[in-house]
XYZ file of N, CA and C in Angstrom:
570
model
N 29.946 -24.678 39.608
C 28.889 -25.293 38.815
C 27.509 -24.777 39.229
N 26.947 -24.358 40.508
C 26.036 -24.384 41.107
C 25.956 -22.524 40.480
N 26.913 -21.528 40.956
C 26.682 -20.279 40.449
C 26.221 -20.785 38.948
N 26.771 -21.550 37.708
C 26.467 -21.778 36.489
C 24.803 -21.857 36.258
N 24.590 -22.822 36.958
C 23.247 -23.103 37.296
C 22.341 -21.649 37.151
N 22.392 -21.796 38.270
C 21.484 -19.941 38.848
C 21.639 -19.319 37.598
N 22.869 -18.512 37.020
C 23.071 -17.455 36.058
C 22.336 -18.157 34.965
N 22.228 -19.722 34.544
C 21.358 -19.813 33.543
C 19.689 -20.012 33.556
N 19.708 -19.917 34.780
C 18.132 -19.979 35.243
C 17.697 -18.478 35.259
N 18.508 -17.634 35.970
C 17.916 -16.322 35.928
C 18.158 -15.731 34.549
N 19.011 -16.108 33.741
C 19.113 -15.641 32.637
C 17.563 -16.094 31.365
N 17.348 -17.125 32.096
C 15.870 -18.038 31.064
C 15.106 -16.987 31.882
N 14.502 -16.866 32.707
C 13.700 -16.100 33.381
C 13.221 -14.706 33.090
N 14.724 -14.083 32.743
C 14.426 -12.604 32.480
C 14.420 -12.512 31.285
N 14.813 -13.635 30.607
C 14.089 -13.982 28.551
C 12.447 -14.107 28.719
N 12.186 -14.607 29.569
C 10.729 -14.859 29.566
C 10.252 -13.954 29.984
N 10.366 -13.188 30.751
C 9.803 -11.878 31.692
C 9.997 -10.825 30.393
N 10.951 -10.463 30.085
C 10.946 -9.802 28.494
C 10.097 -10.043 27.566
N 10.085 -11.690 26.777
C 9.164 -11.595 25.860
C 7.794 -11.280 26.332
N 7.492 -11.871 27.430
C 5.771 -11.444 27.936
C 5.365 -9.983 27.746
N 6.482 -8.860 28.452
C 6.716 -7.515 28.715
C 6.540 -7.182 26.953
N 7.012 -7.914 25.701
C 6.910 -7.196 24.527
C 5.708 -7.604 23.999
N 5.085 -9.069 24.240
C 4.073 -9.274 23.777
C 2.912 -8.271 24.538
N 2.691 -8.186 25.435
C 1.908 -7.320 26.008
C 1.714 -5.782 25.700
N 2.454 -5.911 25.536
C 3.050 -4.126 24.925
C 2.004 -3.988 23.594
N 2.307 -5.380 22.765
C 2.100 -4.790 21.330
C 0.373 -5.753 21.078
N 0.555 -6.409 21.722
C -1.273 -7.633 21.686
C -0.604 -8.546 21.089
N 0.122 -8.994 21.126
C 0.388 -10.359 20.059
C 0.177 -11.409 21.251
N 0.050 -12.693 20.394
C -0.280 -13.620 21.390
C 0.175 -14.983 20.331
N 0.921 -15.611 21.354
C 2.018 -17.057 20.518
C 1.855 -17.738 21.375
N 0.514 -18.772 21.295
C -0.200 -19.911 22.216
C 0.435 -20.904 22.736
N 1.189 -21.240 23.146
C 1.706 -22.486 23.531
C 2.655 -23.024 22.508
N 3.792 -22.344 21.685
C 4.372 -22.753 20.581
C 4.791 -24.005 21.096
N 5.459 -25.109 19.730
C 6.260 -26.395 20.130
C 7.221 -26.273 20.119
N 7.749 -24.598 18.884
C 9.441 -24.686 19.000
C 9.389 -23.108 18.399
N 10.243 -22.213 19.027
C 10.384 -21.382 18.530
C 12.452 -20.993 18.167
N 12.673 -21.555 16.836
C 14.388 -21.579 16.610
C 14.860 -20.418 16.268
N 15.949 -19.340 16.883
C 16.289 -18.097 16.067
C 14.981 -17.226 16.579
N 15.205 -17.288 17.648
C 14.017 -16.055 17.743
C 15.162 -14.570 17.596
N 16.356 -14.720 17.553
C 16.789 -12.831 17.201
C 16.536 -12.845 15.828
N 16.288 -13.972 15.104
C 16.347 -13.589 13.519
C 14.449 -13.213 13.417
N 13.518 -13.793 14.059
C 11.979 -13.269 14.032
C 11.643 -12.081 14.742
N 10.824 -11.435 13.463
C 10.397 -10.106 13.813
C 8.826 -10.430 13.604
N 8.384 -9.953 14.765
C 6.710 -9.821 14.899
C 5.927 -9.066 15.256
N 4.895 -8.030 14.206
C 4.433 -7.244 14.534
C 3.047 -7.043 15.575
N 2.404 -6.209 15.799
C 1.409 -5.576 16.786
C 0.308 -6.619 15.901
N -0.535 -7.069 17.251
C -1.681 -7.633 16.912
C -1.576 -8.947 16.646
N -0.508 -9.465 16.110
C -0.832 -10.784 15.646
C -0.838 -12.238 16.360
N -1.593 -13.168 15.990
C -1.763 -14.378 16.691
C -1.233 -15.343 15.980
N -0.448 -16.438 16.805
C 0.205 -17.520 16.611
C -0.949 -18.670 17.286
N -0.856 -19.412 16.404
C -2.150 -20.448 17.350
C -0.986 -21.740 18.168
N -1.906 -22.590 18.498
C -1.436 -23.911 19.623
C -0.389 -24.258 18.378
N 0.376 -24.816 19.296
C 2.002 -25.965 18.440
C 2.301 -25.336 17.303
N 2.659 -23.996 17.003
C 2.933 -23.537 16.059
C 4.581 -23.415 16.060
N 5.220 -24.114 15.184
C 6.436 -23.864 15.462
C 7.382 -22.820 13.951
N 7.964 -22.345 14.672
C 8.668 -21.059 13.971
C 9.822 -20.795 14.162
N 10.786 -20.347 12.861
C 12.100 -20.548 12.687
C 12.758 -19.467 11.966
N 14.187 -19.071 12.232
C 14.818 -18.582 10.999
C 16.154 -18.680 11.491
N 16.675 -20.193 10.762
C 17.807 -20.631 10.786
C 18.979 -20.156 9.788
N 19.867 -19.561 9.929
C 20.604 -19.447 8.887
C 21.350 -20.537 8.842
N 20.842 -21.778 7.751
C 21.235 -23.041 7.393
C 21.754 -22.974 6.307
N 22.057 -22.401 5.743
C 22.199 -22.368 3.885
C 23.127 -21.435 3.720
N 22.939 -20.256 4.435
C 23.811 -18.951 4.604
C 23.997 -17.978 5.825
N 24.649 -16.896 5.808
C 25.017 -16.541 6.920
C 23.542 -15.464 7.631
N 22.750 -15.214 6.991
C 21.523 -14.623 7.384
C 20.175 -15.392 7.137
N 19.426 -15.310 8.267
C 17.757 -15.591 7.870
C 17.088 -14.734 8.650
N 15.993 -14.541 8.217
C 14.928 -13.947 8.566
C 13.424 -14.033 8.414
N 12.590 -14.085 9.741
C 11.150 -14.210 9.645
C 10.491 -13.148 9.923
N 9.568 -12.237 9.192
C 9.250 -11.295 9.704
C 7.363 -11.591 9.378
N 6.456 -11.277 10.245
C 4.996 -11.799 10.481
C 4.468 -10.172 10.476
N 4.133 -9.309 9.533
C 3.550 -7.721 9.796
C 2.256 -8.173 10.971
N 2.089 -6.546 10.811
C 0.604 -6.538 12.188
C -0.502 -6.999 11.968
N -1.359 -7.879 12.704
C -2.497 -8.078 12.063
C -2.668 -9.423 11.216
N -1.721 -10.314 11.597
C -1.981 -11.510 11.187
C -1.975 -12.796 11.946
N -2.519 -13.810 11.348
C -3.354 -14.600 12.084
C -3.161 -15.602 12.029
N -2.482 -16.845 12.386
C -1.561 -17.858 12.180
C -1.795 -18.889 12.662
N -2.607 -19.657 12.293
C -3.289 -21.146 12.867
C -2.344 -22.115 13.596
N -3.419 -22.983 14.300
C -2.576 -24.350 15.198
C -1.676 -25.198 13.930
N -0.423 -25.564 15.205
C 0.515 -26.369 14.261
C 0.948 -26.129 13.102
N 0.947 -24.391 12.600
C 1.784 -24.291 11.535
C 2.995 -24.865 11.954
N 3.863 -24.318 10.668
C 4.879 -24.854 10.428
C 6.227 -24.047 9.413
N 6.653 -22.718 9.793
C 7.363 -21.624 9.060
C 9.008 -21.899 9.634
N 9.373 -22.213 8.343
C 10.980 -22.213 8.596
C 11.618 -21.664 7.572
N 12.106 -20.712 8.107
C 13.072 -19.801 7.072
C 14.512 -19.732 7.269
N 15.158 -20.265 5.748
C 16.660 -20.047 6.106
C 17.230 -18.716 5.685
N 16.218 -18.365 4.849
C 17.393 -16.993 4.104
C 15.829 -15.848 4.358
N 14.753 -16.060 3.957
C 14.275 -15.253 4.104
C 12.403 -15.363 3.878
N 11.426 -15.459 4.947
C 10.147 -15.142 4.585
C 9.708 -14.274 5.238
N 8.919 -13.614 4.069
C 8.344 -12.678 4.641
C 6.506 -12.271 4.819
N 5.647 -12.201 5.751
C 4.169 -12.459 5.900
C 4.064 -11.225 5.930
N 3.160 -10.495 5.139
C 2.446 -9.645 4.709
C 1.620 -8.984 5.995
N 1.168 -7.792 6.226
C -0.513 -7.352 7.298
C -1.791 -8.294 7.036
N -2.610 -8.519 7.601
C -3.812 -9.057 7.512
C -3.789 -10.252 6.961
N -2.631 -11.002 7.208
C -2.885 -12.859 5.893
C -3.219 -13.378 7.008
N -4.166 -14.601 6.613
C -4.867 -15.577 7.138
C -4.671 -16.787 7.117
N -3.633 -17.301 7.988
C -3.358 -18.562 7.714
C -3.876 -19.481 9.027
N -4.076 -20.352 7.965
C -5.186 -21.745 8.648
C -4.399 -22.294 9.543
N -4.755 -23.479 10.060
C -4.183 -24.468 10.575
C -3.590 -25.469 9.725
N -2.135 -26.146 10.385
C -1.731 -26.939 9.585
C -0.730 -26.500 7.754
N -0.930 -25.229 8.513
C 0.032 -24.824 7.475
C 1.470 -24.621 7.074
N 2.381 -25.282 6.302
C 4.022 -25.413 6.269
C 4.309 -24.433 4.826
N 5.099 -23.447 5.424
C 5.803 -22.638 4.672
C 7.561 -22.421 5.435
N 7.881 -23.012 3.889
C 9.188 -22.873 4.097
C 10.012 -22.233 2.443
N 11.194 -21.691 2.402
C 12.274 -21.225 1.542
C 13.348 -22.098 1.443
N 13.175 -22.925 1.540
C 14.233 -24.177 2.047
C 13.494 -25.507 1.658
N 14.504 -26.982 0.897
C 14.106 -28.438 1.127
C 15.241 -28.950 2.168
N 15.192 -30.165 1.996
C 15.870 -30.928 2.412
C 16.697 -31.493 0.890
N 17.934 -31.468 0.838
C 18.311 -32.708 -0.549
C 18.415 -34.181 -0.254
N 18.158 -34.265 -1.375
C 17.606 -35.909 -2.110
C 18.150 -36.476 -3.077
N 19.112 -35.995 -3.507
C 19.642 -35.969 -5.155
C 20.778 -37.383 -4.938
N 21.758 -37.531 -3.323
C 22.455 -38.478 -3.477
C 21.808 -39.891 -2.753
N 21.548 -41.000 -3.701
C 20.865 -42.114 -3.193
C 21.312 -42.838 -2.615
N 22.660 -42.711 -2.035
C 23.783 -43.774 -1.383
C 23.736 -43.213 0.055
N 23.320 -41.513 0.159
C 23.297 -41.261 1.529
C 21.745 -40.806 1.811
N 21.461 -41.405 3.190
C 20.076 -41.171 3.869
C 19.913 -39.234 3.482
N 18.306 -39.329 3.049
C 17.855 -37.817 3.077
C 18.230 -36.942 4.261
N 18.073 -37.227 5.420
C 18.151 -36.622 6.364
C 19.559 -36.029 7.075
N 20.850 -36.849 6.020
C 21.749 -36.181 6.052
C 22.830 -35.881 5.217
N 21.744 -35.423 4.547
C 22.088 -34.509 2.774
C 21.691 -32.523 3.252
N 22.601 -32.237 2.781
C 22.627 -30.765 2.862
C 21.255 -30.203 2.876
N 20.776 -28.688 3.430
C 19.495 -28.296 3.099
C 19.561 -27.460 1.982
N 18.979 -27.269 0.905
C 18.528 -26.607 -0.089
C 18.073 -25.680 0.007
N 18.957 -24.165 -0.281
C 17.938 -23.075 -0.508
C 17.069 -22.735 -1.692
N 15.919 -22.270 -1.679
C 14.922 -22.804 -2.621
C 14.928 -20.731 -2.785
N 14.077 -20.566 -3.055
C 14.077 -18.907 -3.334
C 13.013 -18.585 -2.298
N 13.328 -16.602 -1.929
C 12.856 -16.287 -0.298
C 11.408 -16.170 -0.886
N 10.456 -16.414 0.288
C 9.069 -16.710 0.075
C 8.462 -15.169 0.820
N 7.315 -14.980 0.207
C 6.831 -13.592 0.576
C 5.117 -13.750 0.189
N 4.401 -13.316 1.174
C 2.839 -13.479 0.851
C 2.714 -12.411 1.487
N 1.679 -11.268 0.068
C 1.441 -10.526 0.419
C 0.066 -10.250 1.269
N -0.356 -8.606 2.110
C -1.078 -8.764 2.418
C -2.551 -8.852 2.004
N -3.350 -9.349 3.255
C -4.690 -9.430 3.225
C -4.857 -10.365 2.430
N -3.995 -11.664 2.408
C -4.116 -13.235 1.760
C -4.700 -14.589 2.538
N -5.517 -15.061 2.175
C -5.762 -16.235 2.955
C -5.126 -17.343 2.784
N -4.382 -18.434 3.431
C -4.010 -19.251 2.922
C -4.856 -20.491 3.498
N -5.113 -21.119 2.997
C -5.716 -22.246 3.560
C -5.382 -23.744 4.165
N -6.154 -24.420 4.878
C -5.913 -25.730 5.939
C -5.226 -26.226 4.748
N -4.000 -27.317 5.632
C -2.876 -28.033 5.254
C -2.276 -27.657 3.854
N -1.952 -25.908 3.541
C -1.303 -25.733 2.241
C 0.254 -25.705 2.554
N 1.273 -25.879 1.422
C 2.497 -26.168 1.817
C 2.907 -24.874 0.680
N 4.017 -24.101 0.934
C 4.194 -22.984 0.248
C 5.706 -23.348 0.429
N 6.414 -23.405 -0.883
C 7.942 -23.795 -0.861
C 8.204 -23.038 -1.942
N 9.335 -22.055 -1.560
C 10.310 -21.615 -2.327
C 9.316 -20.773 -3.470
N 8.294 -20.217 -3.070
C 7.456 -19.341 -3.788
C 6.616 -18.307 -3.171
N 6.387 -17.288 -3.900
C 5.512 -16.065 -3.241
C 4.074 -15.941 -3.860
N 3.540 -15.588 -2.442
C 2.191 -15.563 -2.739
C 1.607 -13.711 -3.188
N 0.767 -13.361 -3.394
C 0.312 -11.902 -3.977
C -0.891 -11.313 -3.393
N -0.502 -10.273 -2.962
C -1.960 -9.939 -1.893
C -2.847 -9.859 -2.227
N -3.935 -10.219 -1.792
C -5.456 -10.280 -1.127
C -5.439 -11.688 -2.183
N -5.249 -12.920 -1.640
C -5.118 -13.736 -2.745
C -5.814 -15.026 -1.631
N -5.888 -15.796 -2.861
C -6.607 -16.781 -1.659
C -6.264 -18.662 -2.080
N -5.973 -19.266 -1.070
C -4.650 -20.408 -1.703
C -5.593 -21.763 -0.881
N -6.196 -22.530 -2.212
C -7.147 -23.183 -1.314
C -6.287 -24.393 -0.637
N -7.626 -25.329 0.596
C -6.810 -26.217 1.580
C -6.346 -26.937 0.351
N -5.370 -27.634 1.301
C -4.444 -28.466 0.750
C -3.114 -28.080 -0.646
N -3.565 -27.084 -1.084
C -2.351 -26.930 -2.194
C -1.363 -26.850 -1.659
N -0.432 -27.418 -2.762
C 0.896 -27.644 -2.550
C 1.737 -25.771 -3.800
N 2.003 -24.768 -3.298
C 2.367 -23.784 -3.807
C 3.620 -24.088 -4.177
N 4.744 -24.072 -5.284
C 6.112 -24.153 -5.600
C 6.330 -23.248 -7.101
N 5.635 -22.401 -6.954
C 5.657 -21.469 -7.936
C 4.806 -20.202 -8.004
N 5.295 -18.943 -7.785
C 4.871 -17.983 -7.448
C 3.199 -17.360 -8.118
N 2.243 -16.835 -7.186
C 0.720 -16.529 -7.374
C 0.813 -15.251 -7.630
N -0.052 -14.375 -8.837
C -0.481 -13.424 -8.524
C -0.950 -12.399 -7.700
N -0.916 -11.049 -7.760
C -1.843 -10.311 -6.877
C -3.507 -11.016 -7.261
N -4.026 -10.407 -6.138
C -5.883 -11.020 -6.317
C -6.105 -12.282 -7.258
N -5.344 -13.509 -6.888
C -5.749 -14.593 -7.948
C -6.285 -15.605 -6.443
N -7.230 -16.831 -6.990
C -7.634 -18.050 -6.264
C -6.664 -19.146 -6.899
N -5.823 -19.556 -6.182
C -5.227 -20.932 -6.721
C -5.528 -22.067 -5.791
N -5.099 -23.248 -6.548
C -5.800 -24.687 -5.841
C -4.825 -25.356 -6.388
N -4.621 -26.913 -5.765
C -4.015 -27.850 -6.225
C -2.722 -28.398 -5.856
N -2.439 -29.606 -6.356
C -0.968 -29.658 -6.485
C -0.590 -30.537 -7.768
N 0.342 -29.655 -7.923
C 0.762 -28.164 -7.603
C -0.337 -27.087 -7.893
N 0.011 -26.159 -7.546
C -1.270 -25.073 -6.947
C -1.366 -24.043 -8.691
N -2.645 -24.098 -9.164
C -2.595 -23.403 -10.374
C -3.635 -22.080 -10.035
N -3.929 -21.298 -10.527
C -4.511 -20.022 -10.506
C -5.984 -20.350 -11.192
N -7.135 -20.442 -10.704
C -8.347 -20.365 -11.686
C -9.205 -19.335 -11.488
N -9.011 -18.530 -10.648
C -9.866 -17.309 -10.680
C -8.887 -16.044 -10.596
N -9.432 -15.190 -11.367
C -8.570 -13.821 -11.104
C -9.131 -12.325 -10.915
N -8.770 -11.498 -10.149
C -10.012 -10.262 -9.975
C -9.889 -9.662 -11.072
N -11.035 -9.159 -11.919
C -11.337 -7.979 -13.250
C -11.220 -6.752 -12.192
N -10.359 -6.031 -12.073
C -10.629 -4.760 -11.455
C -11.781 -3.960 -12.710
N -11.457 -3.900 -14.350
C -12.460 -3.185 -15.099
C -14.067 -3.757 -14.343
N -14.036 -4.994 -14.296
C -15.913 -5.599 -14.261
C -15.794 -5.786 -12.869
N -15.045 -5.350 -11.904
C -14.989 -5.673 -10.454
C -15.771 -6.960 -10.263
N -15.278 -8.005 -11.172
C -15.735 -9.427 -10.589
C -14.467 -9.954 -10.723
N -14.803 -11.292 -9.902
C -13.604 -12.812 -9.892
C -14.362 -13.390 -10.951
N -12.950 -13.384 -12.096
C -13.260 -14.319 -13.256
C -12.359 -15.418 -13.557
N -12.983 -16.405 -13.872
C -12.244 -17.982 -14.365
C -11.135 -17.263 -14.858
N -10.235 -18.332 -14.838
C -8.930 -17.596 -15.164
C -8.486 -18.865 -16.061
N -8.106 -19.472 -17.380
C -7.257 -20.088 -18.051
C -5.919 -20.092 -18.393
C-alpha cells in the first residue's frame, strides 16, 4: 500500500513538473484554475492566458471523443467556464471576459418525474469562435458559433450561430451591427 502511495505521488509530481516545463516553453499562463477535466483531450496554444478559477473541460460525455482546443494568443478571463463534450474550438486573438460559460452540451430536462441533474447530457452542436473576437462579461455561448473579429456584448445569452464581423447583444443574442467592408463602416444591421 505504502509503495502505492509514493508511485502516485511521484507520478502527480512529474505531471506537474511537465505541465510547468510546457507552459514555460510556450508563455501560457493558467492562474490558479478550479478544475481542469480531460486535460489529454485540451490543446493550448503559445501565449495564451487563462485567468483565476477558470475551469476547463473536454469530457467525452455524449460520445466517444471531445475536444478543447484555445489557438495562440488568447485571453481568457477569471471564472470562465468551457466544457466541451464533442467539440470547441477558440480561435487566435479572442477575448474573453470574465465570467464567461461556453459550452456544446445541456443538461436534459424533458423528463419531469426525474430530477434534472440526473437526466442524460445533451449534445447540442460543436461550438467554434473565430479569431480576433471579443466576447464579453457573463456571456453564455451554447451549442453555437461565433465569427471572427466579432464582438458578443456582456451578458448575452448566444444559442444560435453569429456572423463574421457582426456586434450581437441580448438574450437571446441578435446581430445589430455589421461591418460594410464597401463603406469600411459598422452599420445597423436589421
Amino acid at each position: 500500500m505504502l509503495k502505492f502511495i509514493i508511485r502516485c505521488i511521484v507520478i502527480y509530481v512529474l505531471n506537474i513538473i511537465f505541465c510547468l516545463m510546457h507552459l514555460l516553453k510556450n508563455r501560457t499562463k493558467i492562474i490558479s484554475p478550479l478544475q481542469l477535466d480531460g486535460k489529454k483531450n485540451i490543446f493550448i496554444g503559445q501565449h495564451v492566458y487563462v485567468g483565476y478559477r477558470a475551469w476547463l473541460a473536454a469530457m467525452p460525455l455524449t460520445g466517444e471523443n471531445a475536444k478543447l482546443v484555445i489557438d495562440d494568443g488568447t485571453v481568457i478571463g477569471h471564472f470562465a467556464h468551457i466544457y466541451a463534450t464533442e467539440s470547441i474550438h477558440i480561435g487566435k486573438k479572442v477575448l474573453i471576459a470574465d465570467r464567461v460559460y461556453i459550452s456544446d452540451n445541456l443538461h436534459g430536462y424533458e423528463n419531469i418525474t426525474q430530477a434534472i441533474i440526473d437526466q442524460p447530457i445533451l449534445q447540442k452542436r460543436i461550438v467554434s469562435i473565430g479569431e480576433d473576437s471579443w466576447i464579453g462579461e457573463n456571456v453564455c455561448i451554447i451549442g453555437a458559433s461565433v465569427g471572427k473579429h466579432c464582438v458578443i456584448g456582456a451578458n448575452a445569452v448566444v444559442t444560435k450561430d453569429i456572423p463574421d464581423y457582426c456586434v450581437a447583444v441580448g438574450s437571446p443574442a441578435k446581430v445589430i451591427k455589421r461591418y460594410n467592408f464597401e463603406n469600411k463602416t459598422w452599420e445597423r444591421y436589421e
